[in-house]
Structure formats: structure tokens, C-alpha cells
PDB file of C-alpha atoms in Angstrom:
ATOM      1  CA  MET A   1      20.530 -77.409-146.748  1.00  0.00           C
ATOM      2  CA  ARG A   2      17.090 -78.000-146.263  1.00  0.00           C
ATOM      3  CA  LYS A   3      17.191 -81.232-148.142  1.00  0.00           C
ATOM      4  CA  GLY A   4      20.440 -81.873-146.140  1.00  0.00           C
ATOM      5  CA  GLN A   5      18.748 -81.501-142.653  1.00  0.00           C
ATOM      6  CA  TYR A   6      15.728 -82.959-144.121  1.00  0.00           C
ATOM      7  CA  ARG A   7      18.464 -86.581-145.275  1.00  0.00           C
ATOM      8  CA  PHE A   8      20.133 -86.533-141.767  1.00  0.00           C
ATOM      9  CA  VAL A   9      17.201 -86.428-139.812  1.00  0.00           C
ATOM     10  CA  ALA A  10      15.415 -89.098-141.946  1.00  0.00           C
ATOM     11  CA  GLY A  11      18.689 -91.396-141.507  1.00  0.00           C
ATOM     12  CA  PHE A  12      18.049 -91.582-137.894  1.00  0.00           C
ATOM     13  CA  LEU A  13      14.740 -92.022-137.675  1.00  0.00           C
ATOM     14  CA  LEU A  14      14.644 -94.745-140.552  1.00  0.00           C
ATOM     15  CA  VAL A  15      16.185 -97.783-138.658  1.00  0.00           C
ATOM     16  CA  PRO A  16      13.378 -96.942-135.184  1.00  0.00           C
ATOM     17  CA  VAL A  17      10.227 -96.731-137.612  1.00  0.00           C
ATOM     18  CA  ALA A  18      10.990 -99.330-139.326  1.00  0.00           C
ATOM     19  CA  LEU A  19      11.004-101.676-136.275  1.00  0.00           C
ATOM     20  CA  TYR A  20       8.232-100.287-135.075  1.00  0.00           C
ATOM     21  CA  VAL A  21       6.229-100.484-138.095  1.00  0.00           C
ATOM     22  CA  VAL A  22       7.277-103.899-138.131  1.00  0.00           C
ATOM     23  CA  PHE A  23       7.080-104.985-133.803  1.00  0.00           C
ATOM     24  CA  VAL A  24       4.416-102.807-133.359  1.00  0.00           C
ATOM     25  CA  ILE A  25       1.890-101.431-136.205  1.00  0.00           C
ATOM     26  CA  TRP A  26       1.539-105.084-137.923  1.00  0.00           C
ATOM     27  CA  PRO A  27       1.054-106.990-134.913  1.00  0.00           C
ATOM     28  CA  TYR A  28      -2.264-104.567-134.790  1.00  0.00           C
ATOM     29  CA  ILE A  29      -2.853-105.131-138.593  1.00  0.00           C
ATOM     30  CA  GLN A  30      -2.266-109.169-138.162  1.00  0.00           C
ATOM     31  CA  THR A  31      -4.815-109.307-135.114  1.00  0.00           C
ATOM     32  CA  PHE A  32      -7.777-106.840-136.431  1.00  0.00           C
ATOM     33  CA  GLY A  33      -6.605-109.456-140.500  1.00  0.00           C
ATOM     34  CA  TYR A  34      -7.700-113.317-137.631  1.00  0.00           C
ATOM     35  CA  SER A  35     -10.793-111.129-136.337  1.00  0.00           C
ATOM     36  CA  LEU A  36     -12.823-111.004-139.461  1.00  0.00           C
ATOM     37  CA  THR A  37     -12.024-114.862-139.501  1.00  0.00           C
ATOM     38  CA  ASP A  38     -12.722-117.921-138.034  1.00  0.00           C
ATOM     39  CA  TRP A  39      -9.023-118.836-137.025  1.00  0.00           C
ATOM     40  CA  LYS A  40      -8.317-122.069-134.417  1.00  0.00           C
ATOM     41  CA  GLY A  41      -4.889-121.507-133.166  1.00  0.00           C
ATOM     42  CA  GLN A  42      -3.696-124.298-134.482  1.00  0.00           C
ATOM     43  CA  SER A  43      -2.908-124.004-137.582  1.00  0.00           C
ATOM     44  CA  GLN A  44      -2.759-121.384-140.795  1.00  0.00           C
ATOM     45  CA  THR A  45      -5.884-122.700-141.917  1.00  0.00           C
ATOM     46  CA  PHE A  46      -8.977-120.957-141.662  1.00  0.00           C
ATOM     47  CA  SER A  47     -11.901-119.098-143.734  1.00  0.00           C
ATOM     48  CA  PHE A  48     -13.324-115.642-143.542  1.00  0.00           C
ATOM     49  CA  VAL A  49     -16.418-114.364-141.769  1.00  0.00           C
ATOM     50  CA  GLY A  50     -16.426-110.729-141.642  1.00  0.00           C
ATOM     51  CA  LEU A  51     -17.848-108.815-139.473  1.00  0.00           C
ATOM     52  CA  ASP A  52     -19.463-112.342-137.474  1.00  0.00           C
ATOM     53  CA  ASN A  53     -17.141-112.187-134.266  1.00  0.00           C
ATOM     54  CA  TYR A  54     -17.724-108.791-133.764  1.00  0.00           C
ATOM     55  CA  GLN A  55     -21.898-109.070-133.718  1.00  0.00           C
ATOM     56  CA  ALA A  56     -21.009-112.480-131.745  1.00  0.00           C
ATOM     57  CA  LEU A  57     -19.017-109.659-128.970  1.00  0.00           C
ATOM     58  CA  PHE A  58     -21.863-107.799-128.219  1.00  0.00           C
ATOM     59  CA  GLN A  59     -24.447-110.956-127.722  1.00  0.00           C
ATOM     60  CA  ASP A  60     -21.851-112.494-125.023  1.00  0.00           C
ATOM     61  CA  ASP A  61     -22.893-112.277-121.794  1.00  0.00           C
ATOM     62  CA  VAL A  62     -19.883-113.255-120.491  1.00  0.00           C
ATOM     63  CA  PHE A  63     -17.989-110.604-122.888  1.00  0.00           C
ATOM     64  CA  LEU A  64     -20.162-107.460-122.053  1.00  0.00           C
ATOM     65  CA  SER A  65     -19.933-108.780-118.002  1.00  0.00           C
ATOM     66  CA  ALA A  66     -16.185-108.087-118.113  1.00  0.00           C
ATOM     67  CA  ILE A  67     -16.666-105.045-120.248  1.00  0.00           C
ATOM     68  CA  TRP A  68     -18.581-103.453-116.936  1.00  0.00           C
ATOM     69  CA  HIS A  69     -15.677-105.230-114.502  1.00  0.00           C
ATOM     70  CA  ASN A  70     -13.561-103.201-116.588  1.00  0.00           C
ATOM     71  CA  ILE A  71     -15.056 -99.377-115.922  1.00  0.00           C
ATOM     72  CA  LEU A  72     -15.625-100.579-112.153  1.00  0.00           C
ATOM     73  CA  PHE A  73     -11.729-100.690-111.994  1.00  0.00           C
ATOM     74  CA  LEU A  74     -11.263 -97.789-114.705  1.00  0.00           C
ATOM     75  CA  VAL A  75     -13.480 -95.530-112.164  1.00  0.00           C
ATOM     76  CA  PHE A  76     -12.619 -96.628-109.160  1.00  0.00           C
ATOM     77  CA  ILE A  77      -8.671 -97.855-109.150  1.00  0.00           C
ATOM     78  CA  PRO A  78      -7.461 -93.918-110.521  1.00  0.00           C
ATOM     79  CA  VAL A  79      -9.387 -92.005-108.257  1.00  0.00           C
ATOM     80  CA  ILE A  80      -8.447 -93.627-105.055  1.00  0.00           C
ATOM     81  CA  THR A  81      -4.554 -94.200-106.236  1.00  0.00           C
ATOM     82  CA  ILE A  82      -3.928 -90.409-106.829  1.00  0.00           C
ATOM     83  CA  LEU A  83      -6.058 -89.461-103.593  1.00  0.00           C
ATOM     84  CA  LEU A  84      -4.556 -90.952-101.850  1.00  0.00           C
ATOM     85  CA  ALA A  85      -0.728 -90.267-103.758  1.00  0.00           C
ATOM     86  CA  LEU A  86      -1.668 -86.847-103.912  1.00  0.00           C
ATOM     87  CA  PHE A  87      -2.105 -86.269 -99.722  1.00  0.00           C
ATOM     88  CA  PHE A  88       0.723 -88.287 -99.201  1.00  0.00           C
ATOM     89  CA  ALA A  89       2.752 -86.866-101.412  1.00  0.00           C
ATOM     90  CA  PHE A  90       1.606 -83.727-100.191  1.00  0.00           C
ATOM     91  CA  MET A  91       2.009 -84.026 -95.942  1.00  0.00           C
ATOM     92  CA  LEU A  92       5.804 -85.698 -97.244  1.00  0.00           C
ATOM     93  CA  ASN A  93       6.545 -82.413 -98.891  1.00  0.00           C
ATOM     94  CA  ALA A  94       4.955 -79.305 -97.892  1.00  0.00           C
ATOM     95  CA  GLY A  95       2.878 -80.469 -94.889  1.00  0.00           C
ATOM     96  CA  GLY A  96       4.609 -79.664 -92.055  1.00  0.00           C
ATOM     97  CA  ARG A  97       6.511 -76.844 -90.394  1.00  0.00           C
ATOM     98  CA  SER A  98       9.973 -75.790 -89.756  1.00  0.00           C
ATOM     99  CA  ARG A  99      11.020 -73.749 -85.990  1.00  0.00           C
ATOM    100  CA  ALA A 100      11.046 -70.950 -88.661  1.00  0.00           C
ATOM    101  CA  GLY A 101       8.491 -71.271 -90.128  1.00  0.00           C
ATOM    102  CA  GLY A 102       9.294 -72.404 -93.155  1.00  0.00           C
ATOM    103  CA  VAL A 103       7.316 -75.090 -95.438  1.00  0.00           C
ATOM    104  CA  GLN A 104       8.802 -78.439 -94.983  1.00  0.00           C
ATOM    105  CA  GLY A 105       7.797 -82.260 -95.100  1.00  0.00           C
ATOM    106  CA  VAL A 106       6.364 -84.197 -91.999  1.00  0.00           C
ATOM    107  CA  ALA A 107       8.730 -85.548 -89.677  1.00  0.00           C
ATOM    108  CA  GLY A 108      10.201 -88.658 -91.066  1.00  0.00           C
ATOM    109  CA  SER A 109       8.761 -87.746 -94.569  1.00  0.00           C
ATOM    110  CA  LYS A 110      12.381 -89.226 -96.074  1.00  0.00           C
ATOM    111  CA  VAL A 111      11.282 -93.193 -94.400  1.00  0.00           C
ATOM    112  CA  TYR A 112       8.026 -92.525 -95.028  1.00  0.00           C
ATOM    113  CA  LYS A 113       8.930 -92.371 -99.131  1.00  0.00           C
ATOM    114  CA  VAL A 114      10.388 -95.759 -99.073  1.00  0.00           C
ATOM    115  CA  VAL A 115       8.132 -97.329 -97.036  1.00  0.00           C
ATOM    116  CA  TYR A 116       5.503 -96.051 -99.439  1.00  0.00           C
ATOM    117  CA  PHE A 117       7.622 -97.075-102.370  1.00  0.00           C
ATOM    118  CA  PHE A 118       8.500-100.361-100.988  1.00  0.00           C
ATOM    119  CA  PRO A 119       5.279-102.210-102.988  1.00  0.00           C
ATOM    120  CA  GLN A 120       6.279-101.284-106.065  1.00  0.00           C
ATOM    121  CA  VAL A 121       9.455-103.611-106.151  1.00  0.00           C
ATOM    122  CA  LEU A 122       7.482-105.906-105.865  1.00  0.00           C
ATOM    123  CA  SER A 123       6.721-107.558-108.753  1.00  0.00           C
ATOM    124  CA  LEU A 124       2.830-108.553-109.525  1.00  0.00           C
ATOM    125  CA  ALA A 125       3.314-113.153-109.004  1.00  0.00           C
ATOM    126  CA  ILE A 126       4.836-111.531-105.182  1.00  0.00           C
ATOM    127  CA  LEU A 127       1.581-109.144-104.711  1.00  0.00           C
ATOM    128  CA  ALA A 128      -0.822-112.192-105.880  1.00  0.00           C
ATOM    129  CA  VAL A 129       0.507-114.285-103.909  1.00  0.00           C
ATOM    130  CA  LEU A 130       1.093-112.128-100.925  1.00  0.00           C
ATOM    131  CA  PHE A 131      -2.684-111.082-101.157  1.00  0.00           C
ATOM    132  CA  ASN A 132      -3.799-114.579-101.546  1.00  0.00           C
ATOM    133  CA  ALA A 133      -2.043-115.046 -97.978  1.00  0.00           C
ATOM    134  CA  VAL A 134      -4.326-112.098 -96.858  1.00  0.00           C
ATOM    135  CA  TYR A 135      -7.600-113.073 -98.367  1.00  0.00           C
ATOM    136  CA  ARG A 136      -7.220-116.971 -97.144  1.00  0.00           C
ATOM    137  CA  SER A 137     -10.622-117.896 -96.043  1.00  0.00           C
ATOM    138  CA  ASP A 138      -9.599-120.485 -93.223  1.00  0.00           C
ATOM    139  CA  GLY A 139      -8.094-119.152 -90.180  1.00  0.00           C
ATOM    140  CA  GLY A 140      -4.880-118.527 -91.048  1.00  0.00           C
ATOM    141  CA  GLY A 141      -5.800-115.591 -93.368  1.00  0.00           C
ATOM    142  CA  LEU A 142      -3.820-112.175 -92.521  1.00  0.00           C
ATOM    143  CA  LEU A 143      -7.304-109.815 -92.516  1.00  0.00           C
ATOM    144  CA  ASN A 144      -9.868-113.163 -91.456  1.00  0.00           C
ATOM    145  CA  GLY A 145      -7.506-113.821 -88.528  1.00  0.00           C
ATOM    146  CA  ALA A 146      -7.732-110.466 -87.389  1.00  0.00           C
ATOM    147  CA  LEU A 147     -11.257-110.033 -87.988  1.00  0.00           C
ATOM    148  CA  ILE A 148     -11.811-112.809 -85.815  1.00  0.00           C
ATOM    149  CA  LYS A 149      -9.529-112.270 -83.513  1.00  0.00           C
ATOM    150  CA  VAL A 150     -11.784-108.180 -82.657  1.00  0.00           C
ATOM    151  CA  GLY A 151     -14.202-110.764 -83.064  1.00  0.00           C
ATOM    152  CA  LEU A 152     -16.013-108.629 -86.220  1.00  0.00           C
ATOM    153  CA  VAL A 153     -16.154-113.065 -88.171  1.00  0.00           C
ATOM    154  CA  ASP A 154     -16.350-115.643 -86.287  1.00  0.00           C
ATOM    155  CA  ALA A 155     -13.914-118.461 -86.772  1.00  0.00           C
ATOM    156  CA  ASP A 156     -16.344-121.237 -88.260  1.00  0.00           C
ATOM    157  CA  ASN A 157     -17.958-118.858 -90.717  1.00  0.00           C
ATOM    158  CA  PRO A 158     -14.987-116.666 -92.919  1.00  0.00           C
ATOM    159  CA  VAL A 159     -15.175-114.240 -95.164  1.00  0.00           C
ATOM    160  CA  GLU A 160     -14.365-115.687 -98.391  1.00  0.00           C
ATOM    161  CA  TRP A 161     -12.860-113.030-100.035  1.00  0.00           C
ATOM    162  CA  LEU A 162     -12.034-113.502-103.068  1.00  0.00           C
ATOM    163  CA  ASN A 163     -15.302-116.143-103.209  1.00  0.00           C
ATOM    164  CA  GLU A 164     -17.573-113.583-103.143  1.00  0.00           C
ATOM    165  CA  PRO A 165     -18.986-112.206-106.286  1.00  0.00           C
ATOM    166  CA  ASN A 166     -19.928-108.781-103.896  1.00  0.00           C
ATOM    167  CA  LEU A 167     -16.266-108.108-102.162  1.00  0.00           C
ATOM    168  CA  VAL A 168     -13.782-110.127-105.083  1.00  0.00           C
ATOM    169  CA  LEU A 169     -13.984-106.960-107.205  1.00  0.00           C
ATOM    170  CA  TRP A 170     -12.875-104.514-104.124  1.00  0.00           C
ATOM    171  CA  ALA A 171     -10.630-107.103-103.044  1.00  0.00           C
ATOM    172  CA  LEU A 172      -8.735-107.028-106.842  1.00  0.00           C
ATOM    173  CA  MET A 173      -8.874-103.294-106.276  1.00  0.00           C
ATOM    174  CA  VAL A 174      -7.243-103.381-103.126  1.00  0.00           C
ATOM    175  CA  ALA A 175      -4.207-104.870-104.358  1.00  0.00           C
ATOM    176  CA  VAL A 176      -3.330-102.810-106.935  1.00  0.00           C
ATOM    177  CA  VAL A 177      -4.104 -99.549-104.718  1.00  0.00           C
ATOM    178  CA  TRP A 178      -1.634-100.943-102.251  1.00  0.00           C
ATOM    179  CA  GLN A 179       0.719-101.843-104.598  1.00  0.00           C
ATOM    180  CA  GLY A 180       0.400 -98.350-107.337  1.00  0.00           C
ATOM    181  CA  VAL A 181       0.281 -95.409-104.706  1.00  0.00           C
ATOM    182  CA  GLY A 182       3.773 -95.816-103.754  1.00  0.00           C
ATOM    183  CA  PHE A 183       4.272 -95.161-107.044  1.00  0.00           C
ATOM    184  CA  TYR A 184       2.380 -92.100-108.061  1.00  0.00           C
ATOM    185  CA  LEU A 185       3.224 -90.828-104.349  1.00  0.00           C
ATOM    186  CA  VAL A 186       7.094 -90.570-106.047  1.00  0.00           C
ATOM    187  CA  LEU A 187       6.235 -89.287-109.373  1.00  0.00           C
ATOM    188  CA  PHE A 188       4.018 -86.578-107.823  1.00  0.00           C
ATOM    189  CA  SER A 189       6.586 -85.793-105.099  1.00  0.00           C
ATOM    190  CA  ALA A 190       9.048 -85.304-107.607  1.00  0.00           C
ATOM    191  CA  ALA A 191       6.408 -83.088-109.718  1.00  0.00           C
ATOM    192  CA  MET A 192       6.429 -80.735-105.933  1.00  0.00           C
ATOM    193  CA  GLN A 193      10.703 -80.264-106.031  1.00  0.00           C
ATOM    194  CA  SER A 194       9.765 -78.468-108.448  1.00  0.00           C
ATOM    195  CA  ILE A 195       7.856 -75.496-107.078  1.00  0.00           C
ATOM    196  CA  PRO A 196       9.673 -72.438-105.388  1.00  0.00           C
ATOM    197  CA  ARG A 197       9.174 -72.749-101.861  1.00  0.00           C
ATOM    198  CA  ASP A 198       8.378 -69.350-101.343  1.00  0.00           C
ATOM    199  CA  ILE A 199       5.132 -69.016-102.326  1.00  0.00           C
ATOM    200  CA  TYR A 200       3.677 -71.903-100.058  1.00  0.00           C
ATOM    201  CA  GLU A 201       5.560 -69.724 -97.870  1.00  0.00           C
ATOM    202  CA  ALA A 202       3.675 -66.317 -99.264  1.00  0.00           C
ATOM    203  CA  ALA A 203       0.572 -68.238 -98.494  1.00  0.00           C
ATOM    204  CA  LEU A 204       1.288 -69.650 -94.893  1.00  0.00           C
ATOM    205  CA  ILE A 205       1.980 -65.908 -94.038  1.00  0.00           C
ATOM    206  CA  ASP A 206      -1.237 -64.498 -95.985  1.00  0.00           C
ATOM    207  CA  GLY A 207      -3.332 -67.178 -93.803  1.00  0.00           C
ATOM    208  CA  ALA A 208      -3.449 -70.742 -95.663  1.00  0.00           C
ATOM    209  CA  ASN A 209      -4.116 -74.222 -94.434  1.00  0.00           C
ATOM    210  CA  ARG A 210      -3.136 -76.717 -95.021  1.00  0.00           C
ATOM    211  CA  ASN A 211      -5.751 -77.636 -97.505  1.00  0.00           C
ATOM    212  CA  GLN A 212      -6.037 -74.528 -98.736  1.00  0.00           C
ATOM    213  CA  SER A 213      -2.689 -75.132 -99.607  1.00  0.00           C
ATOM    214  CA  PHE A 214      -3.525 -78.249-101.430  1.00  0.00           C
ATOM    215  CA  PHE A 215      -6.398 -77.156-103.494  1.00  0.00           C
ATOM    216  CA  ARG A 216      -5.092 -73.546-104.558  1.00  0.00           C
ATOM    217  CA  ILE A 217      -1.260 -74.029-104.983  1.00  0.00           C
ATOM    218  CA  THR A 218      -0.487 -77.978-105.373  1.00  0.00           C
ATOM    219  CA  LEU A 219      -3.554 -79.424-107.508  1.00  0.00           C
ATOM    220  CA  PRO A 220      -2.845 -76.423-110.302  1.00  0.00           C
ATOM    221  CA  LEU A 221       0.179 -76.759-110.057  1.00  0.00           C
ATOM    222  CA  LEU A 222       0.562 -80.617-110.501  1.00  0.00           C
ATOM    223  CA  TRP A 223      -2.941 -81.053-112.720  1.00  0.00           C
ATOM    224  CA  ASP A 224      -0.185 -81.634-115.958  1.00  0.00           C
ATOM    225  CA  THR A 225       1.262 -84.767-113.682  1.00  0.00           C
ATOM    226  CA  VAL A 226      -2.050 -85.604-112.707  1.00  0.00           C
ATOM    227  CA  GLN A 227      -3.123 -86.291-116.635  1.00  0.00           C
ATOM    228  CA  THR A 228      -0.859 -88.188-116.938  1.00  0.00           C
ATOM    229  CA  ALA A 229      -0.882 -89.993-114.446  1.00  0.00           C
ATOM    230  CA  TRP A 230      -4.321 -90.807-114.436  1.00  0.00           C
ATOM    231  CA  VAL A 231      -3.417 -92.067-118.190  1.00  0.00           C
ATOM    232  CA  TYR A 232      -1.407 -94.338-116.967  1.00  0.00           C
ATOM    233  CA  LEU A 233      -3.796 -95.860-114.267  1.00  0.00           C
ATOM    234  CA  GLY A 234      -6.487 -96.238-116.505  1.00  0.00           C
ATOM    235  CA  ILE A 235      -4.379 -98.229-118.615  1.00  0.00           C
ATOM    236  CA  VAL A 236      -3.445-100.159-115.827  1.00  0.00           C
ATOM    237  CA  ALA A 237      -7.016-100.939-115.208  1.00  0.00           C
ATOM    238  CA  MET A 238      -7.699-101.718-118.545  1.00  0.00           C
ATOM    239  CA  ASP A 239      -5.841-105.103-118.180  1.00  0.00           C
ATOM    240  CA  MET A 240      -6.254-106.924-114.648  1.00  0.00           C
ATOM    241  CA  PHE A 241      -4.629-109.894-116.553  1.00  0.00           C
ATOM    242  CA  VAL A 242      -2.118-111.199-113.977  1.00  0.00           C
ATOM    243  CA  LEU A 243      -4.124-110.436-110.581  1.00  0.00           C
ATOM    244  CA  VAL A 244      -7.353-111.540-111.926  1.00  0.00           C
ATOM    245  CA  SER A 245      -5.642-114.843-113.522  1.00  0.00           C
ATOM    246  CA  SER A 246      -3.450-116.183-110.760  1.00  0.00           C
ATOM    247  CA  MET A 247      -6.054-114.455-107.228  1.00  0.00           C
ATOM    248  CA  THR A 248      -9.434-116.010-108.780  1.00  0.00           C
ATOM    249  CA  GLN A 249     -10.668-119.231-108.711  1.00  0.00           C
ATOM    250  CA  ASN A 250     -10.536-121.064-112.651  1.00  0.00           C
ATOM    251  CA  MET A 251     -13.066-120.745-114.572  1.00  0.00           C
ATOM    252  CA  GLY A 252     -12.281-123.392-116.658  1.00  0.00           C
ATOM    253  CA  ALA A 253      -8.392-121.528-116.695  1.00  0.00           C
ATOM    254  CA  TYR A 254      -7.536-118.010-116.464  1.00  0.00           C
ATOM    255  CA  GLY A 255      -9.450-116.721-112.885  1.00  0.00           C
ATOM    256  CA  GLY A 256     -12.612-115.124-113.732  1.00  0.00           C
ATOM    257  CA  GLY A 257     -14.276-116.859-110.767  1.00  0.00           C
ATOM    258  CA  PRO A 258     -16.646-116.755-108.623  1.00  0.00           C
ATOM    259  CA  ASP A 259     -19.234-117.301-111.721  1.00  0.00           C
ATOM    260  CA  HIS A 260     -17.223-114.781-113.975  1.00  0.00           C
ATOM    261  CA  HIS A 261     -17.928-111.914-111.566  1.00  0.00           C
ATOM    262  CA  SER A 262     -14.154-111.310-111.585  1.00  0.00           C
ATOM    263  CA  ASP A 263     -13.872-111.375-115.566  1.00  0.00           C
ATOM    264  CA  VAL A 264     -12.237-108.909-117.041  1.00  0.00           C
ATOM    265  CA  MET A 265     -12.174-108.868-121.088  1.00  0.00           C
ATOM    266  CA  SER A 266      -7.905-109.871-121.185  1.00  0.00           C
ATOM    267  CA  THR A 267      -8.816-112.952-119.025  1.00  0.00           C
ATOM    268  CA  VAL A 268     -11.759-114.043-121.135  1.00  0.00           C
ATOM    269  CA  MET A 269      -9.493-112.666-124.330  1.00  0.00           C
ATOM    270  CA  MET A 270      -7.271-115.333-123.169  1.00  0.00           C
ATOM    271  CA  ARG A 271      -9.564-118.417-122.173  1.00  0.00           C
ATOM    272  CA  ASN A 272     -11.222-118.161-125.754  1.00  0.00           C
ATOM    273  CA  PHE A 273      -7.572-117.828-127.794  1.00  0.00           C
ATOM    274  CA  LEU A 274      -6.249-120.732-125.637  1.00  0.00           C
ATOM    275  CA  TYR A 275      -8.566-122.909-123.638  1.00  0.00           C
ATOM    276  CA  TYR A 276     -11.073-123.051-125.955  1.00  0.00           C
ATOM    277  CA  GLY A 277      -9.547-122.998-129.286  1.00  0.00           C
ATOM    278  CA  LYS A 278     -11.543-120.088-130.403  1.00  0.00           C
ATOM    279  CA  SER A 279      -8.376-117.101-132.094  1.00  0.00           C
ATOM    280  CA  GLY A 280     -10.352-115.223-134.444  1.00  0.00           C
ATOM    281  CA  TYR A 281     -13.068-114.805-132.025  1.00  0.00           C
ATOM    282  CA  ALA A 282     -10.166-113.464-129.253  1.00  0.00           C
ATOM    283  CA  CYS A 283      -8.814-111.797-131.336  1.00  0.00           C
ATOM    284  CA  ALA A 284     -11.835-109.739-131.858  1.00  0.00           C
ATOM    285  CA  MET A 285     -12.241-108.900-128.086  1.00  0.00           C
ATOM    286  CA  GLY A 286      -7.802-107.738-128.724  1.00  0.00           C
ATOM    287  CA  VAL A 287      -9.599-105.146-131.561  1.00  0.00           C
ATOM    288  CA  ILE A 288     -12.444-104.352-128.845  1.00  0.00           C
ATOM    289  CA  MET A 289      -9.852-103.544-126.067  1.00  0.00           C
ATOM    290  CA  LEU A 290      -7.911-101.160-128.398  1.00  0.00           C
ATOM    291  CA  LEU A 291     -10.349 -99.652-129.804  1.00  0.00           C
ATOM    292  CA  LEU A 292     -11.450 -98.851-125.881  1.00  0.00           C
ATOM    293  CA  THR A 293      -8.217 -97.896-124.653  1.00  0.00           C
ATOM    294  CA  LEU A 294      -7.548 -95.491-127.409  1.00  0.00           C
ATOM    295  CA  VAL A 295     -11.218 -94.009-127.273  1.00  0.00           C
ATOM    296  CA  LEU A 296     -10.352 -94.007-123.058  1.00  0.00           C
ATOM    297  CA  SER A 297      -6.835 -92.313-123.535  1.00  0.00           C
ATOM    298  CA  VAL A 298      -8.344 -89.424-125.940  1.00  0.00           C
ATOM    299  CA  VAL A 299     -11.732 -88.966-123.798  1.00  0.00           C
ATOM    300  CA  THR A 300      -9.632 -88.930-120.483  1.00  0.00           C
ATOM    301  CA  LEU A 301      -6.365 -85.906-121.552  1.00  0.00           C
ATOM    302  CA  ARG A 302      -9.579 -83.739-123.364  1.00  0.00           C
ATOM    303  CA  ALA A 303     -11.959 -83.684-120.312  1.00  0.00           C
ATOM    304  CA  THR A 304      -8.831 -83.147-117.551  1.00  0.00           C
ATOM    305  CA  ARG A 305      -7.406 -80.689-119.975  1.00  0.00           C
ATOM    306  CA  ARG A 306      -6.931 -76.747-118.571  1.00  0.00           C
ATOM    307  CA  GLU A 307      -4.423 -73.819-118.975  1.00  0.00           C
ATOM    308  CA  ARG A 308      -1.232 -74.334-118.313  1.00  0.00           C
ATOM    309  CA  ILE A 309      -0.384 -72.406-114.942  1.00  0.00           C
ATOM    310  CA  GLU A 310       3.176 -70.867-114.754  1.00  0.00           C
ATOM    311  CA  PHE A 311       5.072 -70.141-112.026  1.00  0.00           C
TER     312      PHE A 311
END
């Protein structure tokens, strides 16, 4: 009987597993193979160079600085996005009080959910166009225009948000957080719906305020969801190719300006692969990105592991 069950399960898994190996695992294996060569990307003629590409990576100042930029994104994007999403989700689901003394969302919470989620429906291309208009360095830019109106910026010397080395990374972070908060607000709101209202009302009767309800009830019961959100946002922070390449000035190609101050690993990789013709070298970068992403996921899951709270 057991053999029949195994055959039945194996029959259903055979095709999906085969497709996964062909279209997911095999490209990874090919990328690692090419990373050990001097492949130029134009033909199948190449020579084996061993670990030379990997040795060159750790002497490449542009790539090393790109790793540092990814680390900054990795630290700030998940933290800011999750904190804002948790705060808004709590206020929209349990931050208000009904006339009967119960717990409910603040007034107009259903409308706010739609407003907060709206940026999520925008594609990254539209997001880039939108924030390029916001950050324009002339008087027509929304942000500079507002600062000029209130007298904080001189009209003859507007802020170069995307061309200033000390500001460009923060400007990109704002765009990512603005788009992402709405999605994680909905994610956390869905998780909060499973928390019995009786728990909040019991805490309210015991005299708990909003801060105590959030830190003693909401956050512990949503920890698994927060952990998942952290991993996804970490993967977003490790990529950032579309926004950097479309919002920052070209450094030959694929963004990264000014003077590589907004470069991330993916933009450096694509520049070497498609613009400089150093495809084997770019494949080595791709392998490093894969390893760092895997390490990030494992470390995040380990670091945020805690006992499951039942209710």
C-alpha cells in the first residue's frame, strides 16, 4: 500500500520538479560555470580562468562600494517599512474605540487602507517616473518647489536630490518605502484580523493604553508575519536594479550616479555583462549576490526565531 502511495505522489511531483530543475536550478549551475571563465557574452568561445573573477571582485572598489550600498538598503528599508506598516495597520484595526467601549479601527479606516495600498498598484517604471518628477532639481520639481515656496531652499540653488552623493541613497529609499508600506499594511491587517477582539477588550478593561496593546498583544502575535515581511524586504534591498538604473544618472549605462554613489550589486553586474562585455566577471557577481541573499535569509530567520504564541 505504501509503495502505491509513493508512486502516486511521485507521479504528481515528477513534472513540477523536472520543470523546476530545468528552469531554475540549471541556470544557477550554468551561471556558476560561466563565472569560472573569461566569457565575453558574444559567443560560446571562452577559456577557463578558475577563481580569477572572484579574486578580481574583492579588488574592485566599485563592486565593494555597491555591496555597502546594498547593506545600507538592507538595514533601513525593512526597518522603516515594517515600522510604518505596523503602526498604520494597528491604528486601522485596533487603534480606535467604539461608543460601547470596544476596540475598532480609527474613523475612516476602510478609506485609509485603499489610500495606503494605492502606491502598490503602480509599476516600478511608473514609480521611477513619478519620483523623478518629485526630485527634479529645477523649480518644476515637486519637492524643490515646495521648499522654495516656504523659503527653505534658494530658487537659484535648488537641491540636487539625485545628483548629491550624500542624498541619493536616501532619496531612493523614500521611493521604495513609499511604495512598499501599503502592501505590508494590508499583510499585517490580514494577520490582525485573526486576533480575537476579546484579547484587546480584556487588555482595555485592565487599563492598557495603545502602546501597551501594541507591544504586549499585537507585535508578539504578528511576529511570524513580521519575520516573513523582513525576508521579502531584504530581498528587495538586495536588488534595487530597476529604481537605481532608471532614477539615477548614467555611469556609462544602468545608472549608479553620481560617481557610483548609488550603485548596487545588480547595476554593476548588468553594466559589466551588457556594456563592458565582461560576462564571465558579471556571472561571478551574480553568484556572490545569490550567496549573500541566501545567507541573509537564513540569518534573518534564525535571528528572529522565537517561541510561537498561541491564542
